C-alpha cells in the first residue's frame, strides 16, 4: 500500500487480515507507520475526485465516513480537503480543536452548512494554518473572517470567491492582521468594493477579483501594499462615476493583468497603465471595446516586456492599432486575436510578415498563471 494514497471508501471497512502471526504483526506495524506519516488527506467527496455529474447528487454526509475517526487516526495532517462535502456542518469540525494543530492547508469549498461558528473552530484548532479555501461557503460572514484573522496570523492564501456575506469589513480585518498574506480571491463577492485592502502588506502579490463591484478607492487599496504582481479584475461591473482602473498605473511590479470584458476601461487608463507598469508580461484586453488608437499606440510604445497580449473581439482595434502593436511590443511572443471586425486580412498578413516570431492564436483564453494558488 502506498502511504501517499488513501481512499476513505476503502480504508474504513474492517481489515481482513490473514496469514501467519508474523505477517499479522508486520501488517499492524505498517499501518502504524502509515498513520503516523500521513500528511495529506482528501475525502472522496472532493470535486477533484468526483465526476462532474456527481455534483447533482445529494451531498455526502461526512459523518457516515467517520470524519472524527479519521482525524483521530491521522493526527499529523498538514493538508485536509473537505471540498464538496455539502452536508458537513459545524459539529463535524470539532475534532480540529484536538487534532488540527499541525494543519497548514484546509479546503472547505462548497461546505454549504459551515457557518461562522465552524470557522471559529478552525481558527481555534488550526493556529498554523497558511492556506484556506472557502469557495461558495455562503454562510460565512465578516464575523467569521475576523475570528480567523485574529487566530491565524500566518495565513498566506485565502479563497473567498462567491462568499456573498463577506464585505470590506471582514477583508480589512484579514489584510491588517495577516501580514504574511500573499494571495486573495474575492471573485463574485458582491459586497466588496476593495477598500478593505487599504494598507495591505507588501507580501500581497496575487489578487483575483473577477465579476466584482470595485470602485476607484478599492482598486487603489488593492495595490497599496506595492507588491502586486498578478491582478485579475475581469468582468468588472460598470461604475457610474467613470473609469475605475486608472489607479493600477502605480503597480510598478505588476506582471500579469486581466481586463477581459472590462468594457468601460478608457484609453486614459490604458495609456497610464502602459506607461507605469513597464514590467507587464501578459495583458488580457479581450472585449475591451473602448480601447482605441491612442490606447493601442501606448501598449506598443511602452510595453516592451510584454510577452502575451489578448485582443480578442476588441471592436475598436483596427489596422492602425494592429500596426502600433506590430511596430512595438518587442518581446511579444503570443498574440491572441480573433473577432476583431475592423482588422483586415491584409493588415494581419503584414503583421505576420514583419513579426514572424509572434504566434497568432485565434482561441480565447484567460490569463495563464501556472503558479496560481487557486488552481
XYZ file of C-alpha atoms in Angstrom:
375
model
C 0.000 0.000 0.000
C 1.334 3.380 -0.975
C 1.392 5.553 2.156
C 0.681 8.592 -0.014
C -2.580 7.234 -1.438
C -5.737 6.954 0.609
C -9.352 6.452 -0.317
C -11.807 6.800 2.539
C -14.340 4.439 0.979
C -11.801 1.609 1.019
C -9.969 2.177 4.286
C -12.963 2.463 6.587
C -14.075 -1.162 6.230
C -12.784 -3.669 8.818
C -9.405 -5.059 7.843
C -9.346 -8.611 6.563
C -6.060 -9.983 7.851
C -4.834 -13.494 7.108
C -1.588 -15.471 7.155
C 0.969 -16.045 9.884
C 1.224 -14.158 13.150
C 4.436 -12.597 11.884
C 2.612 -11.315 8.830
C -0.179 -10.007 11.029
C 2.276 -8.084 13.238
C 4.068 -6.762 10.178
C 0.768 -5.519 8.813
C -0.024 -3.701 12.062
C 3.403 -2.079 12.113
C 2.907 -0.899 8.536
C -0.499 0.599 9.379
C 1.020 2.383 12.355
C 3.760 3.865 10.163
C 1.192 4.884 7.561
C -0.969 6.607 10.185
C 1.972 8.381 11.752
C 3.491 9.618 8.496
C 0.373 10.716 6.653
C 0.431 14.441 5.994
C -2.399 14.905 3.467
C -5.987 13.650 3.309
C -8.673 14.257 0.702
C -12.206 12.944 1.035
C -13.688 11.167 -1.922
C -16.480 13.741 -1.991
C -13.908 16.273 -3.152
C -14.686 17.617 -6.625
C -11.259 16.697 -7.944
C -12.124 13.044 -7.417
C -15.785 13.064 -8.418
C -17.144 13.127 -11.923
C -18.955 16.391 -12.733
C -22.275 14.525 -12.801
C -21.864 13.708 -9.126
C -22.442 17.340 -8.188
C -26.146 16.892 -8.896
C -26.411 14.120 -6.334
C -27.157 14.661 -2.664
C -24.024 15.793 -0.869
C -22.066 13.160 1.028
C -22.670 13.287 4.788
C -19.128 13.143 6.093
C -20.355 11.690 9.369
C -21.083 8.480 7.508
C -17.419 8.197 6.596
C -16.312 8.832 10.166
C -14.562 12.171 9.868
C -13.914 12.188 13.612
C -12.425 8.720 13.495
C -10.133 9.684 10.630
C -8.891 12.809 12.358
C -8.069 10.707 15.416
C -6.248 8.189 13.242
C -4.266 10.720 11.207
C -3.075 13.097 13.899
C -0.247 14.736 11.964
C -2.155 16.038 8.968
C -0.806 19.180 7.331
C -3.347 19.285 4.468
C -7.053 18.378 4.579
C -9.584 18.732 1.764
C -13.283 18.522 2.548
C -14.169 20.154 -0.755
C -17.662 19.186 -1.865
C -18.791 17.807 1.494
C -22.035 19.727 1.254
C -23.590 18.024 4.283
C -20.714 18.883 6.603
C -21.882 21.151 9.422
C -20.080 22.948 12.204
C -20.088 19.969 14.569
C -18.085 17.989 12.017
C -15.161 20.345 12.592
C -14.978 20.000 16.378
C -12.174 17.408 16.233
C -9.925 20.044 14.730
C -9.731 21.507 18.229
C -7.810 18.408 19.280
C -6.073 17.324 16.090
C -5.682 20.424 13.922
C -2.567 21.957 15.429
C -0.324 20.813 12.537
C -2.806 21.670 9.793
C -1.460 24.212 7.301
C -3.857 23.839 4.373
C -7.636 23.405 4.586
C -10.153 23.228 1.739
C -13.829 23.772 2.630
C -15.087 24.590 -0.869
C -18.881 24.247 -1.126
C -19.281 23.216 2.506
C -22.632 24.939 2.434
C -23.598 24.244 6.060
C -20.443 25.559 7.679
C -21.110 28.848 9.462
C -19.080 31.425 11.367
C -19.079 29.092 14.372
C -17.475 26.338 12.317
C -14.866 28.810 11.118
C -14.179 29.767 14.738
C -13.457 26.078 15.448
C -10.986 26.115 12.563
C -9.397 29.286 13.926
C -9.029 27.856 17.423
C -7.836 24.418 16.372
C -5.552 25.315 13.466
C -3.232 28.158 14.539
C -0.603 27.069 11.962
C -2.964 27.499 9.013
C -1.349 29.154 5.997
C -3.965 28.408 3.301
C -7.749 28.107 3.403
C -10.315 27.899 0.615
C -13.906 28.901 1.400
C -15.298 28.985 -2.146
C -19.104 29.169 -2.008
C -19.237 28.937 1.795
C -22.357 31.051 1.700
C -22.921 31.103 5.476
C -19.544 32.641 6.311
C -19.700 36.356 7.174
C -17.363 39.131 8.291
C -17.598 37.891 11.888
C -16.150 34.508 10.989
C -13.426 36.093 8.874
C -12.441 38.418 11.712
C -12.152 35.445 14.089
C -9.987 33.590 11.586
C -7.761 36.623 11.003
C -7.246 37.086 14.739
C -6.122 33.492 15.350
C -4.327 32.509 12.129
C -1.692 35.196 11.768
C 0.451 33.072 9.423
C -2.257 32.928 6.762
C -0.815 33.393 3.280
C -3.577 32.328 0.898
C -7.364 32.595 1.148
C -10.135 31.958 -1.370
C -13.347 33.851 -0.574
C -14.930 33.677 -4.029
C -18.744 33.573 -4.018
C -18.855 34.255 -0.262
C -21.758 36.648 -0.599
C -21.814 37.790 3.049
C -18.212 38.988 3.106
C -17.698 42.761 2.879
C -14.778 45.160 3.152
C -15.087 44.988 6.940
C -14.014 41.350 7.038
C -11.474 41.926 4.305
C -9.885 44.744 6.308
C -9.506 42.501 9.358
C -7.791 39.948 7.167
C -5.360 42.297 5.438
C -4.470 44.239 8.590
C -3.850 41.251 10.869
C -2.432 38.661 8.471
C 0.694 40.493 7.381
C 2.135 37.474 5.552
C -0.825 37.329 3.180
C 0.237 36.589 -0.392
C -2.909 35.676 -2.338
C -6.605 36.602 -2.023
C -9.547 35.648 -4.225
C -12.689 37.792 -3.767
C -14.336 36.996 -7.110
C -18.128 37.374 -7.154
C -18.151 38.916 -3.657
C -20.824 41.481 -4.431
C -20.492 43.435 -1.186
C -16.773 44.128 -1.564
C -15.623 47.407 -3.125
C -11.927 46.805 -2.427
C -11.311 49.432 0.268
C -10.647 46.641 2.764
C -7.287 46.118 1.047
C -6.047 49.607 2.010
C -2.779 49.350 3.893
C -2.205 45.711 2.978
C 1.254 44.184 3.324
C 3.794 44.226 0.509
C 3.706 40.424 0.696
C 0.340 40.513 -1.131
C 1.272 39.684 -4.726
C -1.802 37.920 -6.142
C -5.404 39.178 -6.216
C -8.320 37.708 -8.163
C -11.403 39.916 -8.229
C -13.374 39.000 -11.329
C -17.031 39.990 -11.530
C -16.669 42.399 -8.608
C -18.044 45.872 -7.967
C -14.773 47.613 -7.226
C -14.611 51.383 -7.014
C -11.562 53.611 -7.672
C -10.642 53.758 -3.972
C -10.880 49.976 -3.792
C -8.573 49.475 -6.774
C -6.086 51.856 -5.140
C -6.417 49.815 -1.949
C -5.535 46.576 -3.736
C -2.244 47.993 -4.958
C -1.497 49.998 -1.804
C 0.994 47.458 -0.469
C 3.191 47.844 -3.508
C 3.760 44.130 -4.103
C 1.026 43.176 -6.596
C 2.333 41.057 -9.487
C -0.883 39.324 -10.621
C -4.236 41.115 -10.812
C -7.458 39.792 -12.322
C -10.305 42.316 -12.455
C -12.041 40.784 -15.476
C -15.778 41.338 -15.938
C -15.611 44.404 -13.697
C -19.033 45.852 -13.005
C -19.760 49.212 -14.601
C -19.005 52.179 -12.336
C -21.238 55.228 -12.926
C -18.648 57.868 -11.963
C -16.004 56.999 -14.536
C -13.122 54.623 -15.167
C -12.317 52.570 -12.077
C -8.941 51.223 -13.154
C -6.706 54.282 -13.536
C -5.040 53.678 -10.153
C -3.434 50.480 -11.407
C -0.818 52.664 -13.123
C 1.032 52.783 -9.786
C 1.594 48.997 -9.717
C 5.235 49.064 -10.762
C 5.754 45.333 -10.008
C 2.733 44.126 -11.987
C 3.459 41.268 -14.408
C 0.028 39.810 -15.272
C -3.101 41.930 -15.712
C -6.513 40.646 -16.742
C -9.019 43.235 -18.034
C -11.133 40.767 -20.013
C -14.662 42.149 -20.511
C -13.844 45.440 -18.780
C -15.921 47.144 -21.426
C -15.738 50.649 -19.965
C -11.955 50.893 -19.481
C -10.783 54.010 -21.303
C -7.749 54.981 -23.334
C -6.747 57.265 -20.463
C -6.299 54.277 -18.158
C -4.649 52.134 -20.822
C -2.073 54.828 -21.584
C -1.345 55.445 -17.904
C -1.009 51.730 -17.104
C 1.192 51.079 -20.139
C 3.495 53.886 -19.014
C 3.517 52.950 -15.326
C 3.560 49.134 -15.413
C 6.613 48.521 -17.559
C 7.220 45.007 -16.179
C 3.948 43.666 -17.623
C 4.439 40.284 -19.297
C 0.796 39.406 -20.011
C -2.192 41.674 -20.537
C -5.682 40.484 -21.371
C -7.680 43.211 -23.130
C -10.213 40.917 -24.786
C -13.627 42.551 -25.214
C -12.329 45.926 -24.019
C -14.387 47.838 -26.563
C -13.398 51.367 -25.506
C -9.679 50.901 -26.209
C -8.926 52.909 -29.328
C -5.890 54.016 -31.317
C -4.182 56.012 -28.540
C -4.506 53.041 -26.237
C -3.017 50.586 -28.746
C -0.215 53.008 -29.534
C 0.656 53.261 -25.844
C 0.725 49.477 -25.468
C 3.054 49.186 -28.449
C 5.311 52.003 -27.279
C 5.675 51.326 -23.562
C 5.028 47.592 -23.013
C 8.444 46.354 -24.064
C 8.415 43.367 -21.677
C 5.012 42.158 -22.832
C 5.112 38.521 -23.968
C 1.421 37.643 -24.256
C -1.351 40.010 -25.339
C -5.072 39.202 -25.651
C -7.112 41.407 -28.004
C -9.970 39.053 -28.886
C -13.178 40.722 -30.066
C -11.999 44.291 -29.430
C -14.388 46.364 -31.549
C -12.054 49.333 -31.857
C -8.864 47.543 -32.770
C -8.282 48.417 -36.418
C -5.400 48.194 -38.889
C -3.671 51.246 -37.391
C -3.912 49.805 -33.912
C -2.505 46.472 -35.067
C 0.341 48.322 -36.756
C 1.158 50.050 -33.464
C 1.396 46.656 -31.798
C 3.439 45.320 -34.704
C 5.947 48.156 -34.532
C 6.233 47.985 -30.727
C 5.982 45.266 -28.066
C 9.435 43.936 -28.936
C 9.208 40.994 -26.513
C 5.817 39.781 -27.760
C 5.670 36.049 -28.440
C 1.916 35.290 -28.454
C -0.966 37.410 -29.710
C -4.480 36.116 -29.053
C -6.600 37.656 -31.806
C -9.977 36.793 -33.253
C -13.271 38.536 -33.878
C -11.683 41.971 -34.437
C -14.022 43.089 -37.204
C -12.032 46.219 -38.134
C -8.754 44.374 -38.682
C -8.387 43.486 -42.372
C -6.751 40.290 -43.673
C -4.093 42.456 -45.355
C -3.091 44.105 -42.043
C -2.944 40.702 -40.397
C -0.652 39.358 -43.135
C 1.589 42.405 -42.766
C 1.842 41.717 -39.051
C 2.808 38.104 -39.711
C 5.461 39.055 -42.255
C 7.045 41.699 -40.014
C 6.752 39.695 -36.795
C 7.222 36.089 -37.837
C 8.391 35.234 -34.324
C 4.972 36.088 -32.870
C 2.480 33.227 -32.706
C -1.039 34.453 -33.507
C -3.685 32.297 -31.874
C -7.365 32.593 -32.626
C -8.550 30.912 -29.427
C -9.747 32.944 -26.476
C -8.195 32.037 -23.141
C -7.841 33.614 -19.747
C -4.510 34.892 -18.459
C -2.337 31.904 -17.694
C -0.721 31.602 -14.284
C 0.667 28.093 -13.709
C 1.642 29.069 -10.175
C -1.797 30.322 -9.140
C -2.645 29.206 -5.602
C -6.299 28.872 -6.599
C -5.871 26.271 -9.380
